[in-house]
Coordinates of C-alpha atoms in Angstrom, one line a residue:
X14 CA 30.0 6.8 -3.8
X15 CA 31.1 10.4 -4.4
X16 CA 30.3 13.2 -2.0
X17 CA 27.9 14.6 -4.7
X18 CA 25.7 11.5 -4.2
X19 CA 25.6 12.1 -0.4
X20 CA 24.7 15.7 -1.0
X21 CA 21.8 14.7 -3.3
X22 CA 20.4 12.2 -0.8
X23 CA 20.6 14.9 1.9
X24 CA 18.9 17.5 -0.4
X25 CA 16.1 15.1 -1.4
X26 CA 15.3 14.2 2.1
X27 CA 15.3 17.6 3.6
X28 CA 12.8 19.2 1.1
X29 CA 11.7 22.7 1.7
X30 CA 12.3 24.1 5.2
X31 CA 8.7 24.8 5.9
X32 CA 7.9 21.1 6.1
X33 CA 11.0 20.1 8.1
X34 CA 11.8 20.6 11.8
X35 CA 15.2 20.0 13.1
X36 CA 16.1 18.5 16.5
X37 CA 19.6 19.6 17.2
X38 CA 22.2 19.4 14.5
X39 CA 21.8 15.8 13.5
X40 CA 18.1 14.9 13.4
X41 CA 15.4 16.2 11.2
X42 CA 11.6 15.4 11.0
X43 CA 9.9 16.0 7.7
X44 CA 6.1 15.9 7.4
X45 CA 4.7 14.4 4.2
X46 CA 1.2 15.1 2.9
X47 CA 0.3 11.4 3.4
X48 CA 0.1 11.7 7.2
X49 CA 3.6 10.2 7.3
X50 CA 6.5 11.7 9.2
X51 CA 10.1 11.0 8.2
X52 CA 12.6 11.0 11.0
X53 CA 16.0 11.4 9.3
X54 CA 19.4 10.6 10.8
X55 CA 21.6 13.4 9.5
X56 CA 25.2 13.1 10.7
X57 CA 26.8 12.2 7.4
X58 CA 30.4 13.1 8.4
X59 CA 30.3 10.3 11.0
X60 CA 28.1 7.9 9.1
X61 CA 25.3 8.6 11.6
X62 CA 27.3 7.3 14.6
X63 CA 25.1 8.1 17.6
X64 CA 26.8 10.6 19.9
X65 CA 25.2 11.8 23.2
X66 CA 23.9 14.9 21.4
X67 CA 22.4 12.9 18.6
X68 CA 20.8 10.5 21.1
X69 CA 19.2 13.4 22.8
X70 CA 17.9 14.7 19.5
X71 CA 16.4 11.3 18.5
X72 CA 14.6 11.1 21.9
X73 CA 13.3 14.6 21.5
X74 CA 12.1 14.0 18.0
X75 CA 10.3 10.8 19.1
X76 CA 8.7 12.6 22.0
X77 CA 7.3 15.2 19.6
X78 CA 6.1 12.6 17.2
X79 CA 4.4 10.5 19.8
X80 CA 2.3 13.5 20.9
X81 CA 1.3 14.4 17.3
X82 CA -2.1 13.0 16.5
X83 CA -1.8 13.9 12.8
X84 CA 1.1 11.5 12.3
X85 CA -0.1 8.0 11.4
X86 CA 3.2 6.4 10.4
X87 CA 6.9 7.2 11.0
X88 CA 9.6 6.3 8.6
X89 CA 13.2 6.2 10.0
X90 CA 15.7 7.1 7.2
X91 CA 19.3 8.2 6.7
X92 CA 20.8 11.0 4.7
X93 CA 24.1 9.2 4.3
X94 CA 24.6 7.4 0.9
X95 CA 26.6 4.5 2.3
X96 CA 25.2 3.9 5.8
X97 CA 22.0 3.9 7.7
X98 CA 23.8 4.1 11.0
X99 CA 27.1 2.6 12.2
X100 CA 26.1 2.5 15.9
X101 CA 27.4 4.3 18.9
X102 CA 30.0 7.0 18.5
X103 CA 33.0 5.0 19.8
X104 CA 35.3 8.0 19.6
X105 CA 33.1 9.8 22.1
X106 CA 32.8 6.6 24.2
X107 CA 36.6 6.3 24.3
X108 CA 36.9 9.7 25.8
X109 CA 34.5 9.1 28.7
X110 CA 35.5 8.3 32.2
X111 CA 33.6 5.5 34.0
X112 CA 31.5 8.0 35.8
X113 CA 30.7 9.9 32.6
X114 CA 29.7 6.6 30.9
X115 CA 27.3 5.8 33.7
X116 CA 25.7 9.2 33.2
X117 CA 25.6 8.8 29.5
X118 CA 23.8 5.5 29.6
X119 CA 20.2 6.9 30.2
X120 CA 20.8 9.3 27.4
X121 CA 21.6 6.5 25.0
X122 CA 18.7 4.4 26.2
X123 CA 16.2 7.2 25.7
X124 CA 17.0 7.3 21.9
X125 CA 16.3 3.6 21.4
X126 CA 13.2 3.5 23.7
X127 CA 12.0 6.6 22.0
X128 CA 11.8 4.8 18.7
X129 CA 10.5 1.6 20.2
X130 CA 7.7 3.2 22.1
X131 CA 6.3 5.4 19.3
X132 CA 2.6 4.6 19.4
X133 CA 2.1 4.6 15.6
X134 CA 3.5 2.0 13.1
X135 CA 7.1 2.6 12.3
X136 CA 9.2 1.6 9.2
X137 CA 13.0 1.7 8.9
X138 CA 14.5 2.4 5.5
X139 CA 18.0 0.7 5.6
X140 CA 20.8 0.9 3.1
X141 CA 24.5 0.4 3.6
X142 CA 25.8 -0.3 7.1
X143 CA 23.3 -0.8 9.9
X144 CA 25.5 -2.0 12.7
X145 CA 25.3 -2.2 16.5
X146 CA 23.1 0.6 17.7
X147 CA 22.3 1.4 14.1
X148 CA 20.7 -2.0 13.6
X149 CA 19.0 -1.7 17.0
X150 CA 17.3 1.5 15.9
X151 CA 16.0 -0.4 12.9
X152 CA 15.0 -3.4 15.1
X153 CA 13.0 -0.9 17.3
X154 CA 10.7 -0.3 14.2
X155 CA 7.8 -2.5 13.3
X156 CA 9.0 -3.1 9.8
X157 CA 12.4 -2.9 8.1
X158 CA 12.7 -2.2 4.3
X159 CA 16.3 -2.7 3.1
X160 CA 18.0 -2.3 -0.3
X161 CA 20.6 -4.6 -1.8
X162 CA 23.5 -2.7 -0.2
X163 CA 22.4 -3.3 3.3
X164 CA 24.8 -4.9 5.8
X165 CA 23.4 -5.5 9.2
X166 CA 24.7 -6.9 12.5
X167 CA 25.2 -6.6 16.2
X168 CA 29.1 -6.8 16.6
X169 CA 29.2 -5.4 20.1
X170 CA 30.9 -8.4 21.7
X171 CA 33.9 -7.9 19.4
X172 CA 34.6 -4.6 21.3
X173 CA 33.9 -5.9 24.7
X174 CA 30.3 -4.9 25.3
X175 CA 26.9 -6.3 24.4
X176 CA 24.0 -4.9 22.3
X177 CA 22.6 -2.4 24.8
X178 CA 20.0 -0.6 22.7
X179 CA 17.5 -3.5 22.8
X180 CA 19.3 -5.9 20.5
X181 CA 19.4 -8.9 22.9
X182 CA 15.6 -8.6 23.4
X183 CA 14.4 -7.5 19.9
X184 CA 16.5 -9.8 17.8
X185 CA 15.3 -13.1 19.3
X186 CA 11.7 -11.8 18.9
X187 CA 12.4 -11.6 15.2
X188 CA 14.5 -14.7 14.5
X189 CA 14.3 -16.9 17.5
X190 CA 16.7 -17.4 20.5
X191 CA 19.2 -19.7 18.8
X192 CA 19.6 -17.7 15.7
X193 CA 19.9 -14.5 17.7
X194 CA 22.6 -16.1 19.9
X195 CA 24.6 -17.2 16.8
X196 CA 24.4 -13.7 15.3
X197 CA 25.3 -11.9 18.6
X198 CA 28.0 -14.3 19.8
X199 CA 29.7 -14.4 16.4
X200 CA 29.4 -10.6 15.9
X201 CA 29.2 -11.3 12.2
X202 CA 27.8 -8.9 9.6
X203 CA 25.0 -10.1 7.4
X204 CA 24.5 -8.9 3.8
X205 CA 21.1 -8.0 2.4
X206 CA 20.1 -11.3 0.8
X207 CA 20.9 -13.4 3.8
X208 CA 19.3 -10.8 6.1
X209 CA 16.1 -11.2 4.2
X210 CA 16.3 -15.0 4.4
X211 CA 16.9 -14.9 8.1
X212 CA 14.1 -12.4 8.8
X213 CA 16.5 -9.7 9.9
X214 CA 14.8 -7.4 7.4
X215 CA 11.2 -7.7 6.1
X216 CA 11.3 -6.3 2.6
X217 CA 14.3 -6.3 0.2
X218 CA 14.2 -3.8 -2.6
X219 CA 16.4 -2.6 -5.4
X220 CA 19.6 -0.6 -4.6
X221 CA 18.9 3.0 -3.8
X222 CA 15.1 2.5 -3.4
X223 CA 14.8 1.8 0.3
X224 CA 13.6 5.2 1.2
X225 CA 11.1 5.5 -1.7
X226 CA 9.7 2.0 -1.0
X227 CA 9.5 2.6 2.8
X228 CA 7.6 5.9 2.3
X229 CA 5.3 4.2 -0.2
X230 CA 4.6 1.4 2.3
X231 CA 4.0 3.9 5.0
X232 CA 1.6 5.9 2.8
X233 CA -0.4 2.7 2.3
X234 CA -0.5 2.0 6.0
X235 CA -1.4 5.6 6.7
X236 CA -4.6 5.2 4.6
X237 CA -6.1 3.2 7.4
X238 CA -7.7 4.3 10.6
X239 CA -5.1 6.0 12.9
X240 CA -7.1 4.8 15.9
X241 CA -7.1 1.3 14.6
X242 CA -3.4 1.4 13.7
X243 CA -2.3 2.5 17.2
X244 CA -4.6 0.0 18.9
X245 CA -3.4 -2.8 16.6
X246 CA 0.2 -1.9 17.4
X247 CA -0.5 -1.8 21.1
X248 CA -2.1 -5.3 21.0
X249 CA 0.8 -6.7 19.0
X250 CA 3.5 -5.3 21.3
X251 CA 1.8 -6.0 24.6
X252 CA 0.6 -9.5 23.6
X253 CA 3.9 -10.7 22.3
X254 CA 5.4 -13.5 24.5
X255 CA 2.2 -14.0 26.6
X256 CA 0.3 -17.2 26.7
X257 CA -2.7 -17.3 24.3
X258 CA -5.3 -16.6 26.9
X259 CA -3.5 -13.5 28.2
X260 CA -2.8 -12.3 24.7
X261 CA -6.5 -12.5 23.8
X262 CA -7.3 -10.4 26.8
X263 CA -4.9 -7.8 25.5
X264 CA -6.5 -8.0 22.1
X265 CA -10.0 -7.6 23.7
X266 CA -8.9 -4.5 25.5
X267 CA -7.6 -3.0 22.3
X268 CA -10.8 -3.9 20.5
X269 CA -12.9 -2.2 23.2
X270 CA -10.7 1.0 22.8
X271 CA -11.7 1.3 19.1
X272 CA -15.2 -0.3 18.9
X273 CA -17.0 2.9 19.9
X274 CA -14.6 5.4 18.3
X275 CA -15.3 7.9 15.6
X276 CA -13.0 6.0 13.3
X277 CA -15.0 2.9 13.7
X278 CA -18.3 4.7 12.9
X279 CA -16.7 6.4 9.9
X280 CA -15.1 3.2 8.6
X281 CA -18.4 1.2 8.7
X282 CA -20.3 4.2 7.1
X283 CA -17.7 4.5 4.3
X284 CA -17.8 0.8 3.6
X285 CA -21.6 0.8 3.3
X286 CA -21.6 4.0 1.2
X287 CA -18.8 2.7 -1.1
X288 CA -16.5 5.7 -0.5
X289 CA -13.1 6.3 1.0
X290 CA -13.3 7.0 4.7
X291 CA -12.4 10.4 6.2
X292 CA -10.9 9.4 9.5
X293 CA -11.6 11.7 12.4
X294 CA -8.7 10.1 14.3
X295 CA -10.6 9.7 17.5

């Protein structure tokens, strides 16, 4: 793709500066009128390779989003035309001493856990390469929308490491232990069609429409109760992997957290009055 296409994607995603807040040089958060926030990876010259500085910015953006009660859904996007994110910045890694690598590890982890622990639903919009840490950022989201150009994978063992941004834990939760082992051990890249068949991505859309479709999905989700959405996500995340009885206790606790909320009262009233609810968000 020509550089002009990259520039157009970058321009489209940034919008007017009043609605966009930057976190460092490589991360931007754009607020949409639909209660959706768009967290954009914006290091196009490096295909969004995650450097230490970029990792800090992702973590800072997630911290701000987690505290923002007006955000109901977060969409993770890329401004690069040919890549979502190609993973860790290996050029930077190659320059680090062992001691520096040890100090860098918590910085990197904070970026991935920042996305994973966002309390509201999250949607990744993936096109082009989403490899290694790039795919792990997508796996940290609740849903992955991918277009036909997407190529995903966890190739870390091919360079002597392992998926360290959550991949060994998140991938088997999506596709099962044996399939995850095959994908991680082989370090193979998976193209969009097979990725959808295997459950590596959730929604497959036309080329170039991943961001548009992800934002549309997020807007539909954001029409629902923000209190309900956060409680449902909490129950889904905390209950996963538990036995049924323990999982049902997690669900009951989440139900109790919303049963006497303002959102619940408004939702029931709006249903009975045949109108759209005006969620108080509490």
